Structure formats: C-alpha cells, structure tokens
C-alpha cells in the first residue's frame, strides 16, 4: 500500500510540474552571429538548411543547419551587399548591391553561374521554374529576366527606377513596385508591359485572389487594392499618422485609389511593411508602431494591435508580417518580436533582441528564423507545429506566397 501511495504522489507531482513548466514557445532555440551589421534581410530555409547573407554589412552568405544553427558552408562574394537569398530548383540565388547575381548549389555552395549585371542592384530576385527576375541599373533601371539554368539574359524591360524589395511572379505576370511609386505588371515570358499605375507605392506588392495589394506611407498609412488584370482601383484604406496610437484615425475605404506622393522608404531594400494576405485577411505593419488586419474584400479594418506604443511610437516601424499556422509573426525596430492571434491581434508570446527587426521572418517547421539589424540570426520556437509554409521572403521563390493559390 505505501508503494502505491508513493507512486500516486509521484504521478501527481509529475503532472503538477508539467502543468507549471515554462512553455517553449517564443523561446530561442539557437542563434548565429554573422559578424556584420545587417538590415532588410530575410533568411531562406530549404532541405534542413538556413541561408542568410550579411546585407550591406559584408559580402558573405552562410548555410546553417536549421536544427542547430551550425555552419555548414559559407561563401565570400567578389562584391559587397548581398541581399535576401531566394531558393529555387536546388539553387540559392543572390544579388549583390555592387553588382552581380549568383546561383549556387544549396548543398555544397558550388557556383553554378554568376554574372555582373549592372552598376547597382537594390532588389533581390524572384524565380519561377524556368527563369530568374531581378531589377538592375543598366543604362536605366530595368527588370531583367535570366535563364535559370545558365544565367543567360532572355529579355529586359525598362521600369524607370529601382525596385522595392523584389518582383512577384503570379499567373505568368511579374509585378513590382519601384521607388518612384509606380506599380508595374509585365509578362513573365516575353517582357511585354501588361499595365503600370502611379500609386505612390512604398512597399513591394502582394498578389492574391485576383488583386494586387501594396502600401504607401505618405501623410499617414494607405493600403491599396488594385485589380491584377489591369491595375484599376478596387479600394483604398487610409489611417492618418497618430503618435498617441490606438485611437480611431481611419477613413472609409475609397472607391478610387489616386496617386500618392512618395515618401522615403523605411528599409534599404524592403521599403514599407509588405502586406501578408491569407484568405480574406490582409495583415500589414505601419511606420508608427501598429499592426493592422483588414478585410481584403472591402478594405475595412478588422482589428489593430499597437506593437510599439508610447511617446516614441511614431518612430518605431513595424516590419513585414508573416502568417502561418493561424498566427501572425512580426518584429519592430525596437527589437521586439511577437506572435499574435489572427482573430483579434492578441499577443501570444514575445521575444526581445539587442538589435531591431526591420525585415520579414521565415516561418516553417514550427520555427521562426529572423535576422536582427546587428547581424544575429535568431531561431525561435513558433509555438505551434502548424507554423509551416513560409520558408523565405514572400513565401516561395515567386514571392506570391501561399495565398496566391487560394
């Protein structure tokens, strides 16, 4: 009998300890220091490897073990400023600010092909099954289409200004925003202009359910929805800049989205927070510390979360969010990173780093991979094994994200 009592007591104790054990979600699993201050860089995850570059702070790309953070290989490029990597067809593809494109084997880092492309490159690549797309300065800023197998140039199209973030490929069309505020739609196979619109864009576009969404941060926050077929305005949401935050400063969605004057972009490469669209919800951060959830059918606000409030809130941009497994994952330049409920914006967990976060994370395998501006790669427990499907900037190599197929 005493033996049974002891066993029962032990079982109760084990259950009690388990019940009060510190949860692992939001906890750091590992970190890796790249040795270079970085900004605007999103890791890419593929086949158990994490690929991350040093951005403008250096000239290096690393391949890390996704489970442990151990370095598997690294490569020093011949020029500086490698942007966010894209992984497609067993290759990791990287552009550098000065001023080349590289295609490497993901397992070994062996160079498949490389090419000097221009005097300056301020965007990273998109890739479909056959082609790679990048914007470069070649006697004028052009969208250049490369053969994905050998790097040969198939076509190029003048776009007037450097790109924000990266092109997005969806249903045979390449969409991109340029720093003069113009949104472009270009045929992916031939380079023919489908349409272009002056919209004051300060974020890369996202394409979902026949619409193109993008942000502008001139005189407040604007989220615009355009028809993917011709660029016609569907609706526009506007919220005026408010340093107190939390007050209702929005206008009703507008039936016509007119051009908005350009404002300086927030990140060297990314620009403003890029919307993340899942189903009928669009999630986007603002430069004054808010995360918004909007209805993509009409532009009406569902909820607002203040991520960087207080007197200095207007100076703390929110980075591009990612949604996976029913949660929103997003960081701020104040060095906080959080997971929020998609239903109401309630914070589920938060994580603090020494550097700020001004780029989107990669979220896959129940983990968050994100790099802070001090060049540290953080691997964080996402809090749910359902956090899947966003292994690089834009979700996939085409950057259309999982929402494009819904």
Tab-separated table of C-alpha atoms in Angstrom:
chain	number	residue	atom	x	y	z
A	1	UNK	CA	0.000	0.000	0.000
A	2	UNK	CA	2.720	2.562	0.848
A	3	UNK	CA	4.266	1.749	-2.504
A	4	UNK	CA	1.004	2.615	-4.300
A	5	UNK	CA	0.726	5.853	-2.342
A	6	UNK	CA	4.279	6.813	-3.317
A	7	UNK	CA	3.551	6.081	-6.975
A	8	UNK	CA	0.337	8.127	-6.872
A	9	UNK	CA	2.161	11.012	-5.214
A	10	UNK	CA	4.923	10.849	-7.821
A	11	UNK	CA	2.399	10.876	-10.656
A	12	UNK	CA	0.579	13.892	-9.202
A	13	UNK	CA	3.917	15.673	-8.740
A	14	UNK	CA	4.920	14.952	-12.340
A	15	UNK	CA	1.624	16.300	-13.656
A	16	UNK	CA	1.909	19.383	-11.451
A	17	UNK	CA	5.466	20.104	-12.625
A	18	UNK	CA	4.421	19.634	-16.236
A	19	UNK	CA	1.466	21.973	-15.775
A	20	UNK	CA	3.668	24.759	-14.401
A	21	UNK	CA	6.659	24.120	-16.681
A	22	UNK	CA	7.830	27.146	-18.624
A	23	UNK	CA	6.420	26.985	-22.182
A	24	UNK	CA	8.910	26.711	-25.017
A	25	UNK	CA	7.000	28.926	-27.442
A	26	UNK	CA	8.723	32.204	-28.106
A	27	UNK	CA	11.972	30.826	-26.710
A	28	UNK	CA	15.247	30.965	-28.571
A	29	UNK	CA	16.363	27.579	-29.878
A	30	UNK	CA	19.687	28.865	-31.229
A	31	UNK	CA	21.354	31.955	-32.600
A	32	UNK	CA	24.156	32.570	-35.075
A	33	UNK	CA	26.242	35.726	-35.408
A	34	UNK	CA	27.096	36.653	-38.978
A	35	UNK	CA	29.698	39.161	-37.798
A	36	UNK	CA	28.232	42.027	-39.833
A	37	UNK	CA	25.532	44.571	-39.075
A	38	UNK	CA	22.637	43.867	-41.379
A	39	UNK	CA	19.219	45.204	-42.277
A	40	UNK	CA	16.334	44.279	-44.517
A	41	UNK	CA	17.445	40.646	-44.891
A	42	UNK	CA	15.147	37.602	-44.662
A	43	UNK	CA	16.634	34.083	-44.341
A	44	UNK	CA	15.631	31.307	-46.743
A	45	UNK	CA	15.048	27.758	-45.447
A	46	UNK	CA	15.242	24.646	-47.625
A	47	UNK	CA	16.090	20.962	-47.099
A	48	UNK	CA	17.173	21.416	-43.484
A	49	UNK	CA	19.365	24.426	-44.273
A	50	UNK	CA	19.037	28.120	-43.469
A	51	UNK	CA	20.620	30.552	-45.923
A	52	UNK	CA	21.379	34.051	-44.727
A	53	UNK	CA	23.512	36.907	-46.032
A	54	UNK	CA	25.289	39.847	-44.443
A	55	UNK	CA	23.428	42.504	-46.428
A	56	UNK	CA	25.198	45.839	-46.811
A	57	UNK	CA	27.402	44.961	-43.824
A	58	UNK	CA	29.588	42.480	-45.723
A	59	UNK	CA	29.950	40.159	-48.711
A	60	UNK	CA	29.139	36.715	-47.316
A	61	UNK	CA	26.413	34.073	-47.496
A	62	UNK	CA	26.073	31.313	-44.868
A	63	UNK	CA	24.375	27.923	-44.992
A	64	UNK	CA	23.381	26.806	-41.484
A	65	UNK	CA	21.885	23.617	-40.080
A	66	UNK	CA	18.216	24.500	-39.490
A	67	UNK	CA	18.039	22.379	-36.309
A	68	UNK	CA	21.225	23.527	-34.579
A	69	UNK	CA	22.466	26.705	-36.266
A	70	UNK	CA	25.815	25.052	-37.019
A	71	UNK	CA	27.579	26.486	-40.066
A	72	UNK	CA	27.618	24.045	-42.986
A	73	UNK	CA	29.367	26.278	-45.517
A	74	UNK	CA	29.910	29.913	-46.377
A	75	UNK	CA	30.986	31.835	-49.444
A	76	UNK	CA	32.589	35.244	-49.856
A	77	UNK	CA	31.289	37.026	-52.930
A	78	UNK	CA	33.583	39.121	-55.095
A	79	UNK	CA	31.446	42.182	-54.415
A	80	UNK	CA	29.540	43.566	-51.448
A	81	UNK	CA	25.994	43.909	-50.188
A	82	UNK	CA	24.274	40.538	-50.784
A	83	UNK	CA	20.502	40.859	-50.427
A	84	UNK	CA	17.969	38.259	-49.230
A	85	UNK	CA	18.553	34.874	-50.881
A	86	UNK	CA	15.953	33.015	-52.938
A	87	UNK	CA	15.942	29.210	-53.188
A	88	UNK	CA	14.592	27.523	-56.331
A	89	UNK	CA	15.289	24.188	-58.073
A	90	UNK	CA	18.153	23.237	-55.753
A	91	UNK	CA	19.905	26.604	-56.164
A	92	UNK	CA	20.301	29.520	-53.800
A	93	UNK	CA	20.203	32.748	-55.821
A	94	UNK	CA	21.592	36.017	-54.518
A	95	UNK	CA	22.016	39.528	-55.898
A	96	UNK	CA	24.594	41.950	-54.518
A	97	UNK	CA	24.357	45.721	-54.261
A	98	UNK	CA	27.609	46.071	-56.196
A	99	UNK	CA	26.517	44.495	-58.538
A	100	UNK	CA	26.135	40.821	-59.554
A	101	UNK	CA	23.843	37.806	-59.441
A	102	UNK	CA	24.987	34.389	-58.182
A	103	UNK	CA	23.435	30.912	-58.422
A	104	UNK	CA	24.884	28.257	-56.060
A	105	UNK	CA	24.187	24.634	-55.200
A	106	UNK	CA	22.266	24.555	-51.909
A	107	UNK	CA	24.156	21.533	-50.540
A	108	UNK	CA	27.727	22.498	-51.298
A	109	UNK	CA	27.756	26.186	-52.173
A	110	UNK	CA	29.364	25.345	-55.510
A	111	UNK	CA	28.831	28.150	-58.001
A	112	UNK	CA	26.532	27.125	-60.871
A	113	UNK	CA	26.786	30.501	-62.599
A	114	UNK	CA	27.379	34.153	-61.818
A	115	UNK	CA	27.073	37.351	-63.774
A	116	UNK	CA	27.983	41.012	-63.346
A	117	UNK	CA	24.738	42.740	-64.240
A	118	UNK	CA	24.940	46.472	-63.562
A	119	UNK	CA	26.348	49.418	-61.655
A	120	UNK	CA	23.854	48.954	-58.813
A	121	UNK	CA	21.294	46.420	-57.601
A	122	UNK	CA	18.891	47.302	-54.782
A	123	UNK	CA	16.451	44.417	-55.009
A	124	UNK	CA	16.612	40.678	-54.653
A	125	UNK	CA	15.391	38.025	-57.029
A	126	UNK	CA	12.221	36.135	-57.818
A	127	UNK	CA	12.347	32.784	-59.598
A	128	UNK	CA	9.848	30.502	-61.269
A	129	UNK	CA	10.560	27.060	-62.748
A	130	UNK	CA	12.471	28.427	-65.743
A	131	UNK	CA	13.543	31.991	-65.064
A	132	UNK	CA	15.067	34.369	-62.529
A	133	UNK	CA	13.994	38.027	-62.323
A	134	UNK	CA	15.888	40.984	-60.859
A	135	UNK	CA	15.916	44.770	-61.253
A	136	UNK	CA	19.272	46.356	-62.077
A	137	UNK	CA	20.705	49.628	-63.353
A	138	UNK	CA	21.713	49.069	-66.974
A	139	UNK	CA	21.728	52.495	-68.589
A	140	UNK	CA	18.431	52.992	-66.779
A	141	UNK	CA	16.649	50.771	-64.282
A	142	UNK	CA	15.404	47.576	-65.911
A	143	UNK	CA	13.661	44.363	-64.959
A	144	UNK	CA	15.996	41.663	-66.277
A	145	UNK	CA	14.892	38.085	-66.982
A	146	UNK	CA	17.642	35.441	-66.726
A	147	UNK	CA	17.573	31.832	-67.795
A	148	UNK	CA	17.518	29.926	-64.505
A	149	UNK	CA	19.765	27.132	-65.802
A	150	UNK	CA	22.705	29.133	-67.176
A	151	UNK	CA	22.128	32.822	-66.369
A	152	UNK	CA	21.642	33.920	-69.976
A	153	UNK	CA	19.578	37.098	-70.406
A	154	UNK	CA	16.230	36.337	-72.087
A	155	UNK	CA	14.792	39.867	-72.016
A	156	UNK	CA	14.867	43.152	-70.135
A	157	UNK	CA	12.303	45.916	-69.703
A	158	UNK	CA	12.911	49.494	-68.525
A	159	UNK	CA	10.962	50.261	-65.328
A	160	UNK	CA	12.226	53.788	-64.640
A	161	UNK	CA	13.511	53.349	-61.071
A	162	UNK	CA	14.999	50.784	-58.708
A	163	UNK	CA	12.646	48.150	-57.313
A	164	UNK	CA	11.350	47.939	-53.768
A	165	UNK	CA	12.101	44.512	-52.301
A	166	UNK	CA	11.688	42.030	-55.122
A	167	UNK	CA	9.492	41.235	-58.108
A	168	UNK	CA	6.499	38.947	-57.588
A	169	UNK	CA	5.521	36.309	-60.174
A	170	UNK	CA	1.906	35.178	-60.381
A	171	UNK	CA	-0.048	33.526	-63.225
A	172	UNK	CA	2.555	34.371	-65.852
A	173	UNK	CA	2.909	38.031	-64.861
A	174	UNK	CA	5.724	39.798	-62.971
A	175	UNK	CA	4.503	42.519	-60.589
A	176	UNK	CA	6.815	45.030	-58.924
A	177	UNK	CA	6.817	48.392	-57.165
A	178	UNK	CA	9.538	50.937	-57.947
A	179	UNK	CA	10.841	53.768	-55.804
A	180	UNK	CA	9.129	56.413	-57.909
A	181	UNK	CA	5.828	54.999	-56.608
A	182	UNK	CA	4.862	53.127	-59.775
A	183	UNK	CA	3.386	49.606	-59.819
A	184	UNK	CA	4.263	47.518	-62.882
A	185	UNK	CA	2.744	44.364	-64.382
A	186	UNK	CA	4.944	42.715	-67.047
A	187	UNK	CA	4.507	39.478	-68.989
A	188	UNK	CA	6.886	36.937	-67.438
A	189	UNK	CA	7.761	35.104	-70.655
A	190	UNK	CA	8.201	37.968	-73.120
A	191	UNK	CA	8.744	41.113	-71.042
A	192	UNK	CA	5.773	42.941	-72.557
A	193	UNK	CA	4.128	45.612	-70.371
A	194	UNK	CA	0.658	44.496	-69.266
A	195	UNK	CA	-0.078	47.696	-67.302
A	196	UNK	CA	1.521	50.232	-64.978
A	197	UNK	CA	-0.003	52.641	-62.467
A	198	UNK	CA	1.337	55.576	-60.427
A	199	UNK	CA	0.196	54.747	-56.891
A	200	UNK	CA	2.814	56.236	-54.560
A	201	UNK	CA	3.907	52.728	-53.588
A	202	UNK	CA	6.402	52.351	-50.742
A	203	UNK	CA	6.086	48.575	-50.316
A	204	UNK	CA	6.506	45.599	-52.614
A	205	UNK	CA	3.186	44.264	-53.926
A	206	UNK	CA	1.445	41.077	-52.912
A	207	UNK	CA	-0.863	39.237	-55.324
A	208	UNK	CA	-3.835	37.250	-54.051
A	209	UNK	CA	-7.285	36.291	-55.360
A	210	UNK	CA	-7.045	38.468	-58.441
A	211	UNK	CA	-5.940	41.576	-56.539
A	212	UNK	CA	-2.632	43.411	-56.043
A	213	UNK	CA	-2.189	44.940	-52.577
A	214	UNK	CA	0.504	47.444	-51.640
A	215	UNK	CA	1.180	50.102	-49.022
A	216	UNK	CA	2.046	53.793	-49.107
A	217	UNK	CA	3.220	55.783	-46.070
A	218	UNK	CA	2.770	59.357	-47.326
A	219	UNK	CA	0.890	61.572	-44.844
A	220	UNK	CA	-0.381	58.563	-42.945
A	221	UNK	CA	-0.883	54.953	-43.840
A	222	UNK	CA	-2.572	53.805	-47.053
A	223	UNK	CA	-3.271	50.252	-48.177
A	224	UNK	CA	-4.420	49.966	-51.784
A	225	UNK	CA	-6.108	47.119	-53.607
A	226	UNK	CA	-5.825	47.029	-57.405
A	227	UNK	CA	-7.247	44.641	-59.960
A	228	UNK	CA	-4.463	42.287	-61.044
A	229	UNK	CA	-5.761	42.246	-64.623
A	230	UNK	CA	-5.479	45.974	-65.380
A	231	UNK	CA	-4.387	47.883	-62.246
A	232	UNK	CA	-7.772	49.522	-61.721
A	233	UNK	CA	-8.506	50.625	-58.163
A	234	UNK	CA	-10.706	48.314	-56.095
A	235	UNK	CA	-10.477	50.135	-52.748
A	236	UNK	CA	-8.142	52.153	-50.548
A	237	UNK	CA	-7.859	52.218	-46.770
A	238	UNK	CA	-6.346	55.295	-45.104
A	239	UNK	CA	-5.312	55.808	-41.485
A	240	UNK	CA	-3.714	59.115	-40.560
A	241	UNK	CA	-0.468	59.083	-38.611
A	242	UNK	CA	-1.186	59.338	-34.890
A	243	UNK	CA	1.630	59.465	-32.294
A	244	UNK	CA	-0.763	58.571	-29.461
A	245	UNK	CA	-1.801	55.387	-31.266
A	246	UNK	CA	-4.817	53.270	-30.582
A	247	UNK	CA	-7.344	55.990	-31.435
A	248	UNK	CA	-9.584	55.514	-34.440
A	249	UNK	CA	-7.938	57.633	-37.116
A	250	UNK	CA	-9.089	55.769	-40.187
A	251	UNK	CA	-11.139	56.950	-43.122
A	252	UNK	CA	-13.607	54.831	-45.015
A	253	UNK	CA	-12.225	52.800	-47.909
A	254	UNK	CA	-12.142	54.898	-51.066
A	255	UNK	CA	-13.671	53.667	-54.324
A	256	UNK	CA	-10.801	55.219	-56.309
A	257	UNK	CA	-7.156	54.998	-55.256
A	258	UNK	CA	-5.418	58.057	-56.647
A	259	UNK	CA	-1.686	58.606	-56.848
A	260	UNK	CA	0.050	59.469	-53.586
A	261	UNK	CA	3.320	61.383	-53.379
A	262	UNK	CA	6.296	59.218	-52.496
A	263	UNK	CA	7.872	59.283	-49.071
A	264	UNK	CA	11.332	57.969	-48.079
A	265	UNK	CA	11.225	54.208	-47.667
A	266	UNK	CA	11.765	52.543	-44.308
A	267	UNK	CA	14.275	49.866	-45.228
A	268	UNK	CA	17.227	49.938	-47.604
A	269	UNK	CA	15.723	47.217	-49.761
A	270	UNK	CA	12.255	46.295	-48.484
A	271	UNK	CA	10.614	49.721	-48.229
A	272	UNK	CA	7.469	49.846	-46.079
A	273	UNK	CA	5.898	46.823	-44.440
A	274	UNK	CA	4.659	44.447	-47.137
A	275	UNK	CA	1.124	43.122	-46.649
A	276	UNK	CA	0.655	39.422	-45.949
A	277	UNK	CA	-2.623	38.079	-47.330
A	278	UNK	CA	-4.234	34.874	-46.090
A	279	UNK	CA	-7.733	34.169	-47.354
A	280	UNK	CA	-9.777	37.359	-46.929
A	281	UNK	CA	-7.444	38.918	-44.359
A	282	UNK	CA	-4.559	41.292	-45.061
A	283	UNK	CA	-2.008	41.919	-42.291
A	284	UNK	CA	0.349	44.895	-42.555
A	285	UNK	CA	2.541	46.981	-40.272
A	286	UNK	CA	2.827	50.759	-40.182
A	287	UNK	CA	5.784	53.050	-39.544
A	288	UNK	CA	4.161	54.366	-36.355
A	289	UNK	CA	4.074	51.103	-34.440
A	290	UNK	CA	0.801	49.415	-35.430
A	291	UNK	CA	-0.183	46.099	-36.976
A	292	UNK	CA	-3.473	46.176	-38.897
A	293	UNK	CA	-5.782	43.411	-40.065
A	294	UNK	CA	-8.022	44.461	-42.974
A	295	UNK	CA	-10.769	42.715	-44.913
A	296	UNK	CA	-9.459	42.231	-48.459
A	297	UNK	CA	-12.948	42.299	-49.969
A	298	UNK	CA	-13.705	45.887	-48.957
A	299	UNK	CA	-10.704	47.325	-47.114
A	300	UNK	CA	-12.442	47.668	-43.758
A	301	UNK	CA	-10.342	47.299	-40.632
A	302	UNK	CA	-10.965	44.198	-38.520
A	303	UNK	CA	-8.512	44.968	-35.723
A	304	UNK	CA	-5.452	46.972	-34.774
A	305	UNK	CA	-2.621	45.980	-32.429
A	306	UNK	CA	-0.186	48.530	-31.003
A	307	UNK	CA	3.248	46.878	-31.044
A	308	UNK	CA	5.367	49.930	-30.261
A	309	UNK	CA	3.211	52.432	-28.402
A	310	UNK	CA	4.116	55.322	-26.145
A	311	UNK	CA	5.604	58.720	-26.869
A	312	UNK	CA	8.144	57.314	-29.315
A	313	UNK	CA	5.707	55.031	-31.118
A	314	UNK	CA	5.694	57.124	-34.270
A	315	UNK	CA	9.421	56.435	-34.680
A	316	UNK	CA	9.247	52.634	-34.443
A	317	UNK	CA	8.344	50.959	-37.761
A	318	UNK	CA	6.731	47.534	-37.807
A	319	UNK	CA	8.373	45.094	-40.213
A	320	UNK	CA	6.613	42.957	-42.809
A	321	UNK	CA	4.481	40.309	-41.048
A	322	UNK	CA	4.144	36.618	-41.884
A	323	UNK	CA	1.103	34.460	-41.146
A	324	UNK	CA	1.452	30.710	-40.591
A	325	UNK	CA	-0.465	28.168	-38.537
A	326	UNK	CA	-3.150	30.657	-37.521
A	327	UNK	CA	-0.665	33.133	-36.047
A	328	UNK	CA	0.940	36.387	-37.115
A	329	UNK	CA	4.710	36.725	-36.659
A	330	UNK	CA	6.192	40.213	-36.772
A	331	UNK	CA	9.055	42.325	-35.413
A	332	UNK	CA	9.739	46.008	-34.768
A	333	UNK	CA	12.771	48.267	-34.929
A	334	UNK	CA	12.637	48.455	-31.133
A	335	UNK	CA	13.984	44.891	-31.026
A	336	UNK	CA	10.740	43.148	-30.071
A	337	UNK	CA	9.376	40.179	-31.988
A	338	UNK	CA	5.900	38.810	-31.320
A	339	UNK	CA	3.359	36.160	-32.220
A	340	UNK	CA	-0.244	37.377	-32.376
A	341	UNK	CA	-3.623	35.730	-32.847
A	342	UNK	CA	-5.019	36.184	-36.356
A	343	UNK	CA	-8.506	36.501	-34.872
A	344	UNK	CA	-8.057	39.590	-32.715
A	345	UNK	CA	-4.373	40.575	-32.631
A	346	UNK	CA	-3.899	39.372	-29.055
A	347	UNK	CA	-0.242	38.769	-28.196
A	348	UNK	CA	0.536	35.083	-27.677
A	349	UNK	CA	4.243	35.484	-26.930
A	350	UNK	CA	7.046	37.985	-27.344
A	351	UNK	CA	10.808	37.813	-27.790
A	352	UNK	CA	13.422	40.505	-27.212
A	353	UNK	CA	16.722	41.015	-29.065
A	354	UNK	CA	19.533	43.546	-28.803
A	355	UNK	CA	19.128	44.601	-32.436
A	356	UNK	CA	15.980	45.770	-34.189
A	357	UNK	CA	13.893	43.801	-36.674
A	358	UNK	CA	13.204	45.521	-39.990
A	359	UNK	CA	12.598	42.543	-42.256
A	360	UNK	CA	10.160	39.670	-42.597
A	361	UNK	CA	10.944	36.329	-40.939
A	362	UNK	CA	10.932	32.882	-42.495
A	363	UNK	CA	8.451	30.597	-40.704
A	364	UNK	CA	8.478	26.853	-41.305
A	365	UNK	CA	8.730	23.572	-39.403
A	366	UNK	CA	7.234	25.118	-36.264
A	367	UNK	CA	10.111	27.602	-36.085
A	368	UNK	CA	10.733	31.261	-36.807
A	369	UNK	CA	14.004	32.293	-38.462
A	370	UNK	CA	14.688	36.029	-38.377
A	371	UNK	CA	17.763	38.263	-38.510
A	372	UNK	CA	18.182	41.424	-36.430
A	373	UNK	CA	19.976	44.555	-37.555
A	374	UNK	CA	23.085	43.643	-35.540
A	375	UNK	CA	23.590	40.632	-37.809
A	376	UNK	CA	22.329	37.915	-35.448
A	377	UNK	CA	20.179	35.090	-36.814
A	378	UNK	CA	17.536	34.010	-34.278
A	379	UNK	CA	15.777	30.643	-34.381
A	380	UNK	CA	12.651	30.824	-32.200
A	381	UNK	CA	10.044	28.228	-31.243
A	382	UNK	CA	6.953	29.363	-33.166
A	383	UNK	CA	4.583	27.991	-30.541
A	384	UNK	CA	2.746	25.604	-32.868
A	385	UNK	CA	3.879	22.785	-35.182
A	386	UNK	CA	1.350	24.136	-37.702
A	387	UNK	CA	3.623	27.128	-38.378
A	388	UNK	CA	4.547	25.999	-41.885
A	389	UNK	CA	4.787	27.191	-45.447
A	390	UNK	CA	6.720	30.465	-45.368
A	391	UNK	CA	10.367	29.420	-45.861
A	392	UNK	CA	11.680	32.657	-47.434
A	393	UNK	CA	10.783	36.258	-48.223
A	394	UNK	CA	7.422	36.278	-49.986
A	395	UNK	CA	6.655	32.693	-49.002
A	396	UNK	CA	8.057	30.961	-52.097
A	397	UNK	CA	10.640	31.679	-54.777
A	398	UNK	CA	7.994	33.537	-56.811
A	399	UNK	CA	7.152	35.610	-53.680
A	400	UNK	CA	3.442	35.258	-54.354
A	401	UNK	CA	3.056	33.393	-51.065
A	402	UNK	CA	0.632	30.568	-50.265
A	403	UNK	CA	-2.347	32.936	-50.531
A	404	UNK	CA	-1.888	33.249	-54.306
A	405	UNK	CA	-3.112	29.721	-54.823
A	406	UNK	CA	-6.314	30.209	-52.819
